[in-house]
Amino acid sequence: MIDVPRFGLGCAPLGNLFRQYSEAEADAILDAAWNAGVRHFDTAPHYGLGLSERRVGRFLATKPRDEYVLSTKVGRLLREDPSWDGSAMAAGGFVVPARLQRVLDYSAAGVRASVEESLARMGLDRVDILYAHDPELSGIPGATESALAALAELRDEGMVAAIGTGSLGIDALMTTVRTGLADVLMVANRYTLLDQSAVPELVDACDVHGVRIVAAAVFNSGLLASTPSRDAKYDYEAVPDEVFARALEIDKVCTDHGVDLPAAALQYPLLDPRVISVVAGAATPDQLRQNLAHLDAAIPSALWQDLTTRNLI
């Protein structure tokens, strides 16, 4: 397993997630990350129909290749959409023209094509980690196993150092671990202050098979990124009442201990030694720097004990 830095920049925003980002804005976020010492970057073809990969690749092409860890994903091939009317925007929350469509393909040929096309978009000769991206969405039995077998072949060929699955689907993540082929999982939304679905079954299976975890989307789509607000999202959707109430309780406990909620959200997964990194996006350079400050903030052990006693984690 390669050495993965403790913090990674999630690059979905650079694919115009929820709003348009200019090239200057995207470069400013990446510059701020690099200058602050960030050396772990995560992207995917899904993010802005390749826009995130192009922006990340263009930036990293100017940096020494051995100084950073780069991950991307396979499973969504980008193909021309003959039905595009010239103005429609893409689905999935990304503000980009729908010239392309996502074609789910977790076959050996699809995985190889995905990697080759990602490298071409990024202008790089290799990535360090490849994840099968949401294989459960294909609805095809065996899609996860097929993708992992194909990724293992690429690892054997030296095209990538580590492989796994990136998903919020616990079943797909469990299937990945049980193949015995994976090095790392990207667990999205499922190892957070508000959702510990990954515990204990998935993390215990990781122990058995020697798989490590990268915890992504630790703010659960924004609800934990600041004082909980009814306008925030939870798992990309409106916040359920019971989740919002629990978020408010967690925030109050954090406040009582003099801790900012996002600091607790970023650090919580890292309490587990099986979690080697957390990945979070940033909409601005200041937000990136704030996340890094939260990651290094002092948090008393009494906070975690208090949250546990109150059955909040």
Coordinates of C-alpha atoms in Angstrom, one line a residue:
M1 CA 0.0 0.0 0.0
I2 CA 1.4 3.4 -0.9
D3 CA 1.7 6.2 1.7
V4 CA -1.4 8.3 1.4
P5 CA -1.3 11.8 3.0
R6 CA -3.7 12.4 5.9
F7 CA -5.7 15.0 4.0
G8 CA -6.8 14.9 0.4
L9 CA -8.5 17.6 -1.7
G10 CA -11.8 16.4 -3.1
C11 CA -12.0 17.8 -6.6
A12 CA -15.7 17.5 -7.4
P13 CA -16.1 21.3 -7.0
L14 CA -13.6 21.8 -9.8
G15 CA -16.1 20.0 -12.1
N16 CA -18.5 22.8 -11.5
L17 CA -20.4 21.1 -8.7
F18 CA -23.6 23.2 -8.0
R19 CA -22.2 26.3 -9.7
Q20 CA -19.7 27.4 -12.4
Y21 CA -16.1 27.9 -11.4
S22 CA -13.9 29.9 -13.7
E23 CA -10.5 28.6 -14.7
A24 CA -9.0 31.2 -12.4
E25 CA -11.1 30.1 -9.5
A26 CA -10.2 26.5 -10.0
D27 CA -6.5 27.3 -10.3
A28 CA -6.7 29.4 -7.1
I29 CA -8.1 26.5 -5.1
L30 CA -5.4 24.1 -6.4
D31 CA -2.7 26.7 -5.8
A32 CA -3.9 27.3 -2.3
A33 CA -3.9 23.5 -1.6
W34 CA -0.4 23.0 -3.0
N35 CA 1.0 26.0 -1.2
A36 CA -0.5 24.8 2.1
G37 CA 1.2 21.4 1.7
V38 CA -1.7 19.3 0.3
R39 CA -0.3 16.4 -1.7
H40 CA -3.3 14.2 -2.1
F41 CA -5.9 14.9 -4.9
D42 CA -9.0 13.0 -5.7
T43 CA -11.0 13.4 -8.9
A44 CA -13.2 11.3 -11.3
P45 CA -14.6 11.4 -14.8
H46 CA -18.0 11.9 -13.3
Y47 CA -17.1 15.3 -11.9
G48 CA -18.2 17.7 -14.5
L49 CA -18.0 15.2 -17.4
G50 CA -14.3 15.3 -17.3
L51 CA -13.8 18.9 -16.4
S52 CA -12.4 18.2 -13.0
E53 CA -9.9 15.7 -14.4
R54 CA -8.7 18.2 -17.0
R55 CA -8.3 21.0 -14.5
V56 CA -6.5 18.8 -11.9
G57 CA -4.2 17.3 -14.6
R58 CA -3.3 20.6 -16.1
F59 CA -2.3 21.8 -12.6
L60 CA -0.4 18.7 -11.5
A61 CA 1.5 18.5 -14.8
T62 CA 3.5 21.5 -13.5
K63 CA 4.5 19.7 -10.3
P64 CA 7.1 16.9 -9.6
R65 CA 5.3 13.7 -10.2
D66 CA 6.7 11.8 -7.2
E67 CA 5.6 14.6 -4.8
Y68 CA 1.8 13.9 -4.8
V69 CA -0.8 11.1 -4.7
L70 CA -3.5 11.2 -7.3
S71 CA -6.6 9.1 -7.4
T72 CA -9.4 8.9 -10.0
K73 CA -12.2 6.5 -10.7
V74 CA -13.5 4.0 -13.3
G75 CA -17.0 2.9 -14.2
R76 CA -18.4 5.9 -16.0
L77 CA -17.2 6.3 -19.6
L78 CA -17.9 9.7 -21.2
R79 CA -19.5 9.5 -24.7
E80 CA -21.0 12.0 -27.1
D81 CA -24.7 12.5 -26.5
P82 CA -26.4 12.6 -29.9
S83 CA -29.6 13.9 -28.4
W84 CA -28.0 17.0 -26.9
D85 CA -29.9 20.1 -28.0
G86 CA -27.0 22.5 -27.7
S87 CA -28.1 24.1 -24.5
A88 CA -29.1 21.4 -21.9
M89 CA -26.9 21.1 -18.8
A90 CA -25.6 17.9 -17.4
A91 CA -27.4 16.0 -14.6
G92 CA -25.9 15.1 -11.3
G93 CA -25.5 18.6 -9.9
F94 CA -22.6 19.6 -12.3
V95 CA -23.1 22.9 -14.1
V96 CA -21.6 21.9 -17.5
P97 CA -23.1 21.4 -21.0
A98 CA -24.5 17.9 -21.5
R99 CA -22.5 17.3 -24.7
L100 CA -21.4 14.1 -23.1
Q101 CA -23.3 11.3 -21.4
R102 CA -22.1 8.9 -18.7
V103 CA -22.1 5.3 -19.8
L104 CA -21.8 2.8 -16.9
D105 CA -19.3 0.1 -17.8
Y106 CA -17.5 -2.0 -15.2
S107 CA -16.2 -4.7 -17.6
A108 CA -12.5 -5.3 -18.1
A109 CA -12.6 -3.5 -21.4
G110 CA -14.6 -0.6 -19.9
V111 CA -12.2 -0.2 -16.9
R112 CA -9.1 -0.2 -19.2
A113 CA -10.8 2.4 -21.5
S114 CA -11.7 4.5 -18.6
V115 CA -8.2 4.7 -17.2
E116 CA -6.7 5.4 -20.6
E117 CA -9.2 8.2 -21.3
S118 CA -8.6 9.7 -17.8
L119 CA -4.9 9.8 -18.4
A120 CA -5.4 11.5 -21.7
R121 CA -7.7 14.1 -20.2
M122 CA -5.3 14.8 -17.4
G123 CA -2.2 14.7 -19.6
L124 CA -0.4 12.4 -17.1
D125 CA 1.2 9.1 -17.5
R126 CA -0.2 7.4 -14.4
V127 CA -2.4 7.7 -11.3
D128 CA -1.6 6.3 -7.9
I129 CA -5.0 5.0 -6.8
L130 CA -7.9 3.8 -8.9
Y131 CA -11.4 3.3 -7.5
A132 CA -14.3 1.5 -9.0
H133 CA -16.9 4.3 -8.8
D134 CA -20.3 3.3 -7.5
P135 CA -20.4 -0.1 -9.1
E136 CA -23.7 -0.8 -7.4
L137 CA -25.4 1.7 -9.7
S138 CA -25.0 -0.5 -12.7
G139 CA -27.6 -3.0 -11.5
I140 CA -25.5 -5.7 -13.1
P141 CA -24.7 -8.7 -10.8
G142 CA -20.9 -9.1 -10.4
A143 CA -20.1 -5.5 -11.5
T144 CA -18.0 -4.9 -8.4
E145 CA -16.1 -8.1 -8.8
S146 CA -15.5 -7.5 -12.5
A147 CA -14.2 -4.0 -11.9
L148 CA -11.8 -5.1 -9.1
A149 CA -10.4 -8.0 -11.2
A150 CA -9.8 -5.6 -14.1
L151 CA -8.2 -3.1 -11.7
A152 CA -6.0 -5.8 -10.3
E153 CA -4.7 -6.5 -13.8
L154 CA -3.8 -2.9 -14.2
R155 CA -2.0 -2.9 -10.8
D156 CA -0.1 -6.0 -11.9
E157 CA 1.0 -4.2 -15.1
G158 CA 2.3 -1.3 -13.0
M159 CA -0.3 1.2 -14.3
V160 CA -1.5 2.0 -10.8
A161 CA -0.2 1.4 -7.3
A162 CA -3.4 0.8 -5.3
I163 CA -7.0 -0.1 -6.1
G164 CA -10.4 -0.3 -4.5
T165 CA -13.9 1.0 -4.6
G166 CA -15.3 4.5 -4.0
S167 CA -18.9 4.5 -3.0
L168 CA -21.5 5.2 -0.3
G169 CA -23.0 1.8 -0.9
I170 CA -21.9 -0.4 2.1
D171 CA -22.8 -3.6 0.1
A172 CA -20.5 -2.7 -2.8
L173 CA -17.7 -1.8 -0.3
M174 CA -18.1 -5.1 1.5
T175 CA -18.0 -7.0 -1.7
T176 CA -14.8 -5.2 -2.7
V177 CA -13.1 -6.1 0.6
R178 CA -14.2 -9.8 0.3
T179 CA -12.6 -10.1 -3.2
G180 CA -9.2 -10.0 -1.5
L181 CA -8.0 -7.7 -4.3
A182 CA -8.4 -4.3 -2.8
D183 CA -5.8 -2.1 -1.1
V184 CA -8.1 0.8 -0.1
L185 CA -11.7 1.9 0.1
M186 CA -13.1 5.4 -0.4
V187 CA -16.0 5.4 2.0
A188 CA -18.2 8.3 1.2
N189 CA -20.8 9.7 3.7
R190 CA -20.7 6.5 5.7
Y191 CA -18.0 7.2 8.3
T192 CA -19.0 10.6 9.7
L193 CA -20.3 12.2 12.8
L194 CA -23.8 11.6 11.5
D195 CA -23.5 8.2 9.8
Q196 CA -21.3 5.4 11.0
S197 CA -22.8 2.7 8.7
A198 CA -19.2 1.5 8.0
V199 CA -18.9 0.4 11.7
P200 CA -18.3 -2.3 12.8
E201 CA -18.9 -4.8 9.9
L202 CA -17.0 -3.0 7.1
V203 CA -14.1 -1.8 9.2
D204 CA -13.7 -5.2 10.8
A205 CA -13.6 -6.8 7.3
C206 CA -11.0 -4.3 6.3
D207 CA -8.9 -5.6 9.2
V208 CA -9.2 -9.1 8.1
H209 CA -8.2 -8.4 4.5
G210 CA -5.6 -5.7 5.1
V211 CA -7.6 -2.9 3.5
R212 CA -7.3 0.7 4.5
I213 CA -10.0 3.4 4.4
V214 CA -10.1 6.9 2.9
A215 CA -13.1 8.7 4.4
A216 CA -14.7 11.1 2.0
A217 CA -17.7 13.5 2.2
V218 CA -17.1 13.8 6.0
F219 CA -19.4 16.8 6.0
N220 CA -22.3 14.7 4.6
S221 CA -22.8 17.1 1.7
G222 CA -22.4 20.2 3.8
L223 CA -24.6 19.8 6.9
L224 CA -21.5 19.4 9.1
A225 CA -19.4 22.1 7.4
S226 CA -20.7 24.8 9.6
T227 CA -23.5 25.4 12.2
P228 CA -26.3 23.1 11.0
S229 CA -28.7 25.0 8.7
R230 CA -32.0 24.0 7.2
D231 CA -30.6 25.2 3.9
A232 CA -27.8 22.6 4.0
K233 CA -27.8 19.3 2.2
Y234 CA -27.4 15.8 3.7
D235 CA -26.2 13.1 1.4
Y236 CA -26.9 15.5 -1.5
E237 CA -30.6 15.9 -0.6
A238 CA -32.8 17.8 1.9
V239 CA -32.0 17.1 5.5
P240 CA -34.4 14.7 7.3
D241 CA -35.9 16.1 10.5
E242 CA -34.3 13.5 12.8
V243 CA -30.8 14.0 11.2
F244 CA -31.1 17.7 11.6
A245 CA -32.0 17.3 15.2
R246 CA -29.0 15.1 15.9
A247 CA -26.7 17.5 14.0
L248 CA -27.9 20.3 16.3
E249 CA -27.2 18.1 19.4
I250 CA -23.7 17.3 18.1
D251 CA -23.0 20.9 17.4
K252 CA -24.1 21.9 20.9
V253 CA -21.7 19.3 22.5
C254 CA -18.9 20.6 20.3
T255 CA -19.7 24.2 21.4
D256 CA -19.7 23.2 25.0
H257 CA -16.2 21.8 24.6
G258 CA -15.0 24.9 22.6
V259 CA -14.7 22.9 19.3
D260 CA -15.9 24.0 15.9
L261 CA -18.3 21.4 14.4
P262 CA -16.3 21.0 11.1
A263 CA -13.1 20.4 13.1
A264 CA -14.8 17.5 14.8
A265 CA -16.3 16.3 11.5
L266 CA -12.9 16.2 9.8
Q267 CA -11.0 14.6 12.7
Y268 CA -13.6 12.0 13.8
P269 CA -12.9 9.3 11.2
L270 CA -9.1 9.6 11.8
L271 CA -9.6 8.4 15.4
D272 CA -9.9 5.0 13.7
P273 CA -6.4 3.7 12.8
R274 CA -7.9 1.9 9.8
V275 CA -8.7 5.4 8.3
I276 CA -5.6 6.7 6.7
S277 CA -6.9 9.9 5.2
V278 CA -9.9 12.2 4.9
V279 CA -10.9 13.9 1.7
A280 CA -12.9 17.1 1.6
G281 CA -13.6 19.6 -1.2
A282 CA -13.3 23.4 -1.1
A283 CA -15.2 26.1 -2.9
T284 CA -12.6 28.8 -2.3
P285 CA -9.0 29.1 -1.2
D286 CA -10.1 30.4 2.2
Q287 CA -12.3 27.4 2.7
L288 CA -9.4 25.1 1.9
R289 CA -7.2 26.8 4.4
Q290 CA -10.0 26.7 7.0
N291 CA -10.4 22.9 6.5
L292 CA -6.7 22.4 7.1
A293 CA -6.9 24.6 10.2
H294 CA -9.8 22.5 11.5
L295 CA -7.8 19.3 10.8
D296 CA -5.1 20.5 13.1
A297 CA -7.3 22.0 15.8
A298 CA -6.9 20.7 19.3
I299 CA -9.9 18.5 20.3
P300 CA -10.1 17.3 23.9
S301 CA -10.8 13.6 24.4
A302 CA -13.7 14.6 26.6
L303 CA -15.6 15.7 23.5
W304 CA -15.6 12.2 22.0
Q305 CA -16.4 10.7 25.4
D306 CA -19.3 13.1 25.8
L307 CA -20.7 12.3 22.3
T308 CA -20.4 8.6 22.9
T309 CA -22.1 8.8 26.3
R310 CA -25.0 10.7 24.7
N311 CA -25.2 8.0 22.0
L312 CA -24.5 10.6 19.3
I313 CA -21.6 8.6 17.9

